[in-house]
XYZ file of C-alpha atoms in Angstrom:
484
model
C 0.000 0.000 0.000
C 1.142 3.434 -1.401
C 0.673 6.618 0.479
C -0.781 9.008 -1.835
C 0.906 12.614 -1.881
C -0.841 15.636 -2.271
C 2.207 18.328 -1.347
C 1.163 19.713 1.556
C 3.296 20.785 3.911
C 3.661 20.136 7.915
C 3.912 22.809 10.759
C 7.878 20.909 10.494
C 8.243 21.628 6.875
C 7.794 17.703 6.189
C 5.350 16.515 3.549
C 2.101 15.431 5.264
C 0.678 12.117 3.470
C -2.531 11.707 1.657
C -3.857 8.327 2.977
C -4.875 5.312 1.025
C -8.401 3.958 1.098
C -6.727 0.728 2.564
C -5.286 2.557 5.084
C -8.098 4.760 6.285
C -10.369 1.214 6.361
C -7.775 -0.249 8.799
C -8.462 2.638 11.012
C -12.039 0.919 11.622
C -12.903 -0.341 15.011
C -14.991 -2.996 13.700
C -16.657 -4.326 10.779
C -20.093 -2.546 10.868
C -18.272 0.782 11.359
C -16.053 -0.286 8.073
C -19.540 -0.531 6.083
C -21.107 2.399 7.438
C -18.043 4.946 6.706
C -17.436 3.625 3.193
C -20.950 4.763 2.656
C -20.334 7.961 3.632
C -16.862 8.100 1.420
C -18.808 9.676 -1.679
C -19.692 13.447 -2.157
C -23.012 13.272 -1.888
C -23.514 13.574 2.302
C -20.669 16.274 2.496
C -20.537 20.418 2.717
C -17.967 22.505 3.910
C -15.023 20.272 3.477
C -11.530 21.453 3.336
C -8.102 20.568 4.568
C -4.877 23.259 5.562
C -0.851 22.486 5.497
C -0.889 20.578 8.740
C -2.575 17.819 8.055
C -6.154 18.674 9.546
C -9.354 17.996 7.252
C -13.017 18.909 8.334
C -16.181 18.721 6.749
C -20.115 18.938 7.117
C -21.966 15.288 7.133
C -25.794 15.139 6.951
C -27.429 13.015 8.958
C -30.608 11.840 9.968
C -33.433 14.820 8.616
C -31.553 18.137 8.608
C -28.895 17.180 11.268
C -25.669 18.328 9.949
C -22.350 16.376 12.206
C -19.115 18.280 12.250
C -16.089 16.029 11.332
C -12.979 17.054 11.647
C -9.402 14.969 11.870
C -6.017 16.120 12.884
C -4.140 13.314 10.642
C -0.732 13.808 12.150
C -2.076 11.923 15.373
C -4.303 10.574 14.148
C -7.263 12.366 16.372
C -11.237 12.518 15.772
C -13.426 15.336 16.786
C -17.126 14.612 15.354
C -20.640 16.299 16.538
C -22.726 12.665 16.582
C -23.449 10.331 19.565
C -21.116 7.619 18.043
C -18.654 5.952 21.257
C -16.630 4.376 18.528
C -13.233 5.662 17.468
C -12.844 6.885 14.776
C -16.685 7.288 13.942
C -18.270 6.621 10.457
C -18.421 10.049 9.769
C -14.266 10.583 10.294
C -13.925 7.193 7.976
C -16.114 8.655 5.593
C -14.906 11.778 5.669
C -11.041 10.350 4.776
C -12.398 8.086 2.348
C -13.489 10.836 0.424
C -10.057 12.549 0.989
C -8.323 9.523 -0.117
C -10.618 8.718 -3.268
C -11.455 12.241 -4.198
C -8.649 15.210 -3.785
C -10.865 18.102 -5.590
C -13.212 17.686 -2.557
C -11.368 19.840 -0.708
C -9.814 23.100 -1.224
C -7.058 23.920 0.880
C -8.115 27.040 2.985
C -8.253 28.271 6.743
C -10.487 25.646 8.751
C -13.879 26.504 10.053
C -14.680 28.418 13.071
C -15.487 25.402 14.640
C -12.335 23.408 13.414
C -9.957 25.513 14.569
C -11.539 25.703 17.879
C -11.263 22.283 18.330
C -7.774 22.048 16.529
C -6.362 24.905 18.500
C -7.407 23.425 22.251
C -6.081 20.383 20.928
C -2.440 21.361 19.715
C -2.327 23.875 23.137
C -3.051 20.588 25.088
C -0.674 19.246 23.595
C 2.575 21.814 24.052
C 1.055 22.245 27.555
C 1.737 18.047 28.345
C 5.033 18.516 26.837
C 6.486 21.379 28.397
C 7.970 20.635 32.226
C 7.583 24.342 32.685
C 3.543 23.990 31.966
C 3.799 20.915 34.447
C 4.028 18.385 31.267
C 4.557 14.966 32.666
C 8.258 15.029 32.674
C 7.893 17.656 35.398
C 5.120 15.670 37.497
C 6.520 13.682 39.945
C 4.571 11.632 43.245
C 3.212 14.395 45.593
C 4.604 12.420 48.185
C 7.423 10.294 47.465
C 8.160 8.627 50.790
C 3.994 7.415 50.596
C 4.681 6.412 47.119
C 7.479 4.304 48.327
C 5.895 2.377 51.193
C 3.027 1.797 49.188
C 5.207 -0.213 46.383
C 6.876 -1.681 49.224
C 3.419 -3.055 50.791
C 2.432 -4.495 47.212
C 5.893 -5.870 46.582
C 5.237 -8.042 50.041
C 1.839 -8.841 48.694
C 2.780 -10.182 45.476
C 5.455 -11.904 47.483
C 3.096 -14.043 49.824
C 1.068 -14.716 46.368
C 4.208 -16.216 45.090
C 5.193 -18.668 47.717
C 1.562 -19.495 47.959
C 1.371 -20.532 44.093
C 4.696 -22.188 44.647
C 3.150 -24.350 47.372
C 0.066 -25.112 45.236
C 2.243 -25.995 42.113
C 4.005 -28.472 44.386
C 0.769 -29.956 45.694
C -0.179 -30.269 42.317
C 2.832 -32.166 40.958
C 2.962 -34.561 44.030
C -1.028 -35.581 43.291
C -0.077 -36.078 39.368
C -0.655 -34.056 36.519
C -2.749 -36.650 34.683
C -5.324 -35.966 37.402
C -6.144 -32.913 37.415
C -8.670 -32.515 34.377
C -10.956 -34.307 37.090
C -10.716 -31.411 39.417
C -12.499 -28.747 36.825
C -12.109 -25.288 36.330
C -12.730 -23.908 39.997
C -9.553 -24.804 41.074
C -7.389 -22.607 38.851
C -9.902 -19.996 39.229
C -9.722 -19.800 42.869
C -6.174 -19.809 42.492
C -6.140 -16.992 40.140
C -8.563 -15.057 42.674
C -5.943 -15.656 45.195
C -3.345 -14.144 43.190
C -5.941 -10.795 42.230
C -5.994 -10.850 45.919
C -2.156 -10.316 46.150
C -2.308 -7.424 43.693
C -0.440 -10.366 40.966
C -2.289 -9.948 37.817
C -0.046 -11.380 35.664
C 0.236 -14.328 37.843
C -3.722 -14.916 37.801
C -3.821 -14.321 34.251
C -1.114 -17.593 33.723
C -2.913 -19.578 36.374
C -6.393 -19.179 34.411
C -4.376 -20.383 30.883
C -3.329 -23.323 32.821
C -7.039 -23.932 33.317
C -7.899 -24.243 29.978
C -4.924 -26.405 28.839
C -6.891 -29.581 30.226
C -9.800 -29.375 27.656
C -7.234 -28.717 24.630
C -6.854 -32.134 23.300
C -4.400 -35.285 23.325
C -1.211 -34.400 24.954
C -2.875 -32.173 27.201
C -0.199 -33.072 30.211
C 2.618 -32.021 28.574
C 1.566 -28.734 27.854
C 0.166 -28.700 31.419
C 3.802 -29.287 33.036
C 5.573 -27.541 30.432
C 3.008 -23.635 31.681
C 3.782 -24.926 35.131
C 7.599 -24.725 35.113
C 7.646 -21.732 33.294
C 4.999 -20.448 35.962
C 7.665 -21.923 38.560
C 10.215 -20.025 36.933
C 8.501 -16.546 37.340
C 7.556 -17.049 40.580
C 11.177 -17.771 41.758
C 12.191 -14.922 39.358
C 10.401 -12.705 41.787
C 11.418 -14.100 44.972
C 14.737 -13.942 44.104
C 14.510 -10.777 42.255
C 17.221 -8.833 44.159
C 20.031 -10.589 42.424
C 18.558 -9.854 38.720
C 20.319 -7.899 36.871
C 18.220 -4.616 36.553
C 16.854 -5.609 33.009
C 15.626 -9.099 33.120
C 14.208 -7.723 36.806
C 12.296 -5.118 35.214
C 11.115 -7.768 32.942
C 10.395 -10.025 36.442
C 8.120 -6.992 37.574
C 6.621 -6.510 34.388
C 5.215 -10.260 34.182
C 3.741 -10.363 37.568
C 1.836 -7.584 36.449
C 3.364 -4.412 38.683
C 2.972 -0.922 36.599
C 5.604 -0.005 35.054
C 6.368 3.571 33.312
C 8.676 4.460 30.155
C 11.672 5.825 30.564
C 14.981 6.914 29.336
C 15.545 9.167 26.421
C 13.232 9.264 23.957
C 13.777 8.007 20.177
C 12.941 10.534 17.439
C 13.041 7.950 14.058
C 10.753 7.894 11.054
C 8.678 5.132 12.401
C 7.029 2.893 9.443
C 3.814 1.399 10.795
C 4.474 -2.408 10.326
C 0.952 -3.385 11.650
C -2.245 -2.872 13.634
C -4.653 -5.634 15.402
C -6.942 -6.204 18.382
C -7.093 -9.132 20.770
C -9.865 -9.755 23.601
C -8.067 -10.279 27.175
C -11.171 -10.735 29.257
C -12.869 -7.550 29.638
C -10.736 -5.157 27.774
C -9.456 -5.292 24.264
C -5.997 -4.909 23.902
C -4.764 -2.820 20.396
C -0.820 -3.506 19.203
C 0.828 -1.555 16.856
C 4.289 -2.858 15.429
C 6.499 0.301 14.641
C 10.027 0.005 12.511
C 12.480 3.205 12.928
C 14.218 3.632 9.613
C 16.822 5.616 10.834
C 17.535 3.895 14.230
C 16.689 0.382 12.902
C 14.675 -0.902 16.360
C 11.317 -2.105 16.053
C 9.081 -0.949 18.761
C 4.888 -2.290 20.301
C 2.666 0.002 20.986
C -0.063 -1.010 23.562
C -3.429 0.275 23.793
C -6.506 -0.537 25.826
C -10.441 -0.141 25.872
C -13.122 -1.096 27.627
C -15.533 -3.916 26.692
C -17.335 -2.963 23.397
C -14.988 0.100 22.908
C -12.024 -0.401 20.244
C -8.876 1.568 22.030
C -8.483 4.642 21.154
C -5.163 4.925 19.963
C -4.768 3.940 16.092
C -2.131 4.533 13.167
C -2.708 3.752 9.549
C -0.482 0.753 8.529
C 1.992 1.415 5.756
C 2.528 4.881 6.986
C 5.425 6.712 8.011
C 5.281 8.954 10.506
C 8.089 11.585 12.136
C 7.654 10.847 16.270
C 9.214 10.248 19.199
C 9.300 6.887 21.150
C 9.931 6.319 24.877
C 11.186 2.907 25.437
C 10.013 0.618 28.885
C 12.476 -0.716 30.565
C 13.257 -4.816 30.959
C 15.635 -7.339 29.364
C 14.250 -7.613 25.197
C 11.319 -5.664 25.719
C 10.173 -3.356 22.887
C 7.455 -1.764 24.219
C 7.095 1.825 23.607
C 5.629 4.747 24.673
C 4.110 7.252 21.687
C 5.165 10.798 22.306
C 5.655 13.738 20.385
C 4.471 13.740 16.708
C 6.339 16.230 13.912
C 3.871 14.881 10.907
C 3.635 11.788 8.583
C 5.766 11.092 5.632
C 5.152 9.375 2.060
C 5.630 5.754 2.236
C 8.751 3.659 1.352
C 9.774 -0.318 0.988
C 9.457 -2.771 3.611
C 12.546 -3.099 6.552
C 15.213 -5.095 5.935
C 14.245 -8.726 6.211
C 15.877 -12.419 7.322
C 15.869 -15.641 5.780
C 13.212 -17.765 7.097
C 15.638 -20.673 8.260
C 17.449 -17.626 10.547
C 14.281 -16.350 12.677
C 14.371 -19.713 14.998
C 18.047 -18.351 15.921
C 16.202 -14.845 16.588
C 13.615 -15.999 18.903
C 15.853 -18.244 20.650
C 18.241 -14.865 21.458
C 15.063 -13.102 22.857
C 14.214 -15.939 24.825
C 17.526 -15.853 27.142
C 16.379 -11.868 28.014
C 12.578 -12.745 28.191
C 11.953 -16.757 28.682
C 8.065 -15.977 28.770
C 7.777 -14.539 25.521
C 5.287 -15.861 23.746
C 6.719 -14.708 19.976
C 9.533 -12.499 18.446
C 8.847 -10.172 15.795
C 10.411 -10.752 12.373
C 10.363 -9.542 8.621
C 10.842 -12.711 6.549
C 12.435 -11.644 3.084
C 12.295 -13.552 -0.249
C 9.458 -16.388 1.464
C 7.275 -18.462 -0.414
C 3.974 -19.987 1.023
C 3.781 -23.076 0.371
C 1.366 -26.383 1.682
C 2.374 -28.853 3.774
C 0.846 -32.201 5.478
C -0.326 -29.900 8.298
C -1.344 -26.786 6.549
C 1.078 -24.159 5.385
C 4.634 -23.010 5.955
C 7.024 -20.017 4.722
C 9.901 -21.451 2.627
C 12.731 -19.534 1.816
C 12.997 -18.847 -2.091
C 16.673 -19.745 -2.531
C 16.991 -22.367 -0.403
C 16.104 -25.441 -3.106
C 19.795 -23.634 -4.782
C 22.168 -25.518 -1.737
C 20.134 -28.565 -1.511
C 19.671 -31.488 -3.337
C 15.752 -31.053 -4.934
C 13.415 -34.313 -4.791
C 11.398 -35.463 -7.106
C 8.473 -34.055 -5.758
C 9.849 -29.984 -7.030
C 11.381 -27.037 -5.542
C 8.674 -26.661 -3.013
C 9.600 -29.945 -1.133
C 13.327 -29.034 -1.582
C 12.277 -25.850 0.299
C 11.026 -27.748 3.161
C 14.150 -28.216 5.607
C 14.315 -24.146 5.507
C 10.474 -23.477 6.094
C 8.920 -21.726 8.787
C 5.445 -23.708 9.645
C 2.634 -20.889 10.005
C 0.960 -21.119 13.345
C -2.414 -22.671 13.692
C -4.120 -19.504 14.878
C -3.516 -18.112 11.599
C -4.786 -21.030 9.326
C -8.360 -19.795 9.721
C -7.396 -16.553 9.082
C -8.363 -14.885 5.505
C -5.232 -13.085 5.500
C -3.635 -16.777 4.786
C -5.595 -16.796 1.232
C -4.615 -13.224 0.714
C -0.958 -14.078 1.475
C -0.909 -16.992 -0.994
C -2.591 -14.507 -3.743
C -0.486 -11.545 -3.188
C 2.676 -14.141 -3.773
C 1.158 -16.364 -6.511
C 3.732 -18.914 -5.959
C 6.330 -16.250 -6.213
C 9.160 -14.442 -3.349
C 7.484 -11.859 -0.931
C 8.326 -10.000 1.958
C 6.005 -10.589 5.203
C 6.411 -9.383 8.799
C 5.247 -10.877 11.766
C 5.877 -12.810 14.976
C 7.466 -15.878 15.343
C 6.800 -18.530 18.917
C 7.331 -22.077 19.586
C 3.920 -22.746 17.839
C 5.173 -21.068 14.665
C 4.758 -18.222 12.591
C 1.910 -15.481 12.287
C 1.690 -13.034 9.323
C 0.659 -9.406 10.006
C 1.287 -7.452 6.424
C 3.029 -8.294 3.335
C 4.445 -6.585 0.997
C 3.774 -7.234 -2.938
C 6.769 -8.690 -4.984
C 7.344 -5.238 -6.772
C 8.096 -3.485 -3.044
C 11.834 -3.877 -2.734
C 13.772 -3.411 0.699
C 14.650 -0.242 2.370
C 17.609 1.281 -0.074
C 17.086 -1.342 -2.675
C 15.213 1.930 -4.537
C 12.128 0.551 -5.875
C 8.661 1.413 -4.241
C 6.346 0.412 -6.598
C 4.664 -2.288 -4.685
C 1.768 -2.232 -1.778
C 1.603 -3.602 1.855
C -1.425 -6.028 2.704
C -2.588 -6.076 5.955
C -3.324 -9.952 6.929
C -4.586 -9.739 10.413
């Protein structure tokens, strides 16, 4: 996917991207608001549209008899500002309003925004030099009104979590001495009273593990082995805490962070032309929980973004995949963690190629190296470059293209030869439709895909077309797909 360019200009001098209908549509929060704004991405329902140099466009929507909703949308955040009811973020009136940017440029005239724009834009932008300056009292100049009370109270909830801790250790124990193979007679009510337990010990990411052990007995033959093999890795975080004074300070941050303590960004933050890599939601009981994968051309680190809403509500923050934009990123502390905080944004730029990619025979190596700062991760994120999907007995894996060139090629063809440097894709991503899209946008040909690789296998977020070359290789000509 191609950002668009229309030439206007940013309050930084940088060129401020046009979107792509692709991209505004991945903006949605859900399906139904998807259908409603691409209704509303024609002329016809809109007066009074316009955009200016930084990146803000506005318009008039009718609605329902002679109601007219003011849109407007600051794209350099992005940020939505609409007159109707709507709870969702962005509403179908800001979709349909940058559908019609993105599909139709002579609907707006560049000019001064409305009265009502502006009002909204200015409070916006002086919120936002207000939060960033420690002389206004931005947060960098906010500190605990009382740091000795701020102290004892992490103290207190470091002793709670504690007694949580050797309490789960003690039930993990009792559980091995009785037998694994026994406990799918016990039912659910065990590891949910042992998850309450640990909510009572202010331990939510030890609850959250002892309700996934919970569901492991229902998930089929071999059950017990995946039982034992969530219980030593439980084990292994809950002597991580206990004997988190002789961590080193990153893989203790990292202790902290999987028991579920706050933690805050820190250190100095990251200014990098950050390509959005991809965007997707996941339920996590009653909130839904947004990531956004981030690559910094300049700096070369790829960065998470984490974002939360309520049940029903998408989170609010969202980026347009395939972008570019100009921002600064504060990184969280802990051994291999790449979550990021958003911070200051100078404007979005035209899009380029994909990042620099492995072969897919290297990522195992990669995940394996992120495991010995982090050994909970789940997955690694990866760009696979020059990958061919391909079926196998089980479903479908990622072959490297040039692989069948070192080894000796069966008499089946070059996909089989392909095999021994394959990457199978996971099974949560077999039922996916991006799967069929991934296989169409290759056609039996090299493409470039990013995504995250675990010990179940490989997920595909986005792809990039075989005429999208790698960063410096100097041809842009293809598209990203987003396959999540």
């Amino acid at each position: 996917m191609q950002l668009s360019h229309g030439g206007e200009t940013s309050p930084t001098g940088a060129p401020v991207a046009r979107w792509s209908v692709e991209q505004v549509l991945a903006l949605a929060p859900d399906a139904a608001s998807r259908k409603a704004g691409t209704r509303l991405g024609a002329a016809g329902p809109w007066s009074g549209t316009g955009c200016d140099a930084t990146g803000a466009v506005w318009g008039l929507c009718k609605g329902s008899g002679s109601t007219l909703y003011r849109t407007v949308v600051d794209t350099t955040g992005p940020t939505y500002a609409c007159s109707c009811p709507s709870r969702k973020f962005p509403c179908k009136h800001a979709l349909g309003l940058l559908l019609l940017r993105a599909s139709d440029d002579a609907a707006f005239r560049p000019a001064e925004p409305a009265d009502w724009a502006e009002e909204w834009l200015a409070g916006r932008r002086a919120r936002a030099a207000r939060e960033s300056s420690p002389a206004a009292g931005g947060d960098s100049a906010r500190g605990p009104a009382d740091p000795v009370a701020a102290r004892r109270r992490a103290e207190r909830r470091a002793e709670r979590v504690t007694g949580g801790a050797q309490e789960l250790e003690q039930r993990l124990a009792d559980l091995l001495r009785g037998g694994l193979a026994a406990t799918d007679r016990s039912g659910y009510g065990l590891w949910e009273e042992t998850a309450a337990r640990m909510v009572d010990a202010q331990a939510p990411g030890l609850a959250a593990r002892v309700r996934e052990l919970g569901a492991i007995t229902g998930s089929g033959a071999g059950w017990p082995v995946r039982l034992l093999e969530e219980c030593a890795l439980l084990h292994l975080l809950d002597t991580a805490w206990l004997g988190r004074d002789r961590l080193p300070d990153p893989l203790a941050a990292t202790v902290r962070t999987r028991v579920g303590l706050p933690i805050s960004a820190e250190g100095p933050p990251v200014r990098d032309h950050w390509l959005v890599l991809a965007q997707y939601d996941t339920p996590d009981g009653k909130i839904v929980t947004r990531r956004i994968w981030l690559y910094g051309r300049g700096s070369g680190r790829t960065a998470l973004l984490l974002s939360f809403g309520a049940a029903g509500r998408s989170p609010a923050q969202a980026l347009p995949v395939g972008a570019t934009i100009d921002a600064e990123l504060t990184p969280y502390p802990g051994g291999g963690q790449l979550r990021a905080e958003l911070g200051e944004q100078f404007g979005t730029t035209a899009a380029s190629g994909p990042p620099p990619g492995i072969a897919a025979a290297a990522a195992p190596a990669v995940y394996g190296n992120a495991l010995r700062e982090d050994p909970w991760l789940e997955a690694w994120p990866v760009t696979l470059r020059d990958v061919i999907p391909v079926p196998s007995k089980d479903g479908w894996q990622l072959a490297d293209a040039h692989a069948d060139s070192t080894a000796d090629e069966p008499a089946d063809g070059p996909a089989d030869a392909r095999t021994g440097s394959a990457l199978p894709i996971a099974p949560a991503a077999l039922s996916r439709p991006g799967l069929w899209k991934l296989v169409a946008l290759s056609g039996g040909g090299p493409v470039t895909v990013f995504g995250e690789i675990g010990h179940r296998g490989f997920e595909p977020f986005a792809a990039w077309d075989p005429g999208e070359g790698e960063e410096g290789a100097g041809t842009t000509s293809g598209s990203v797909v987003q396959l999540v």
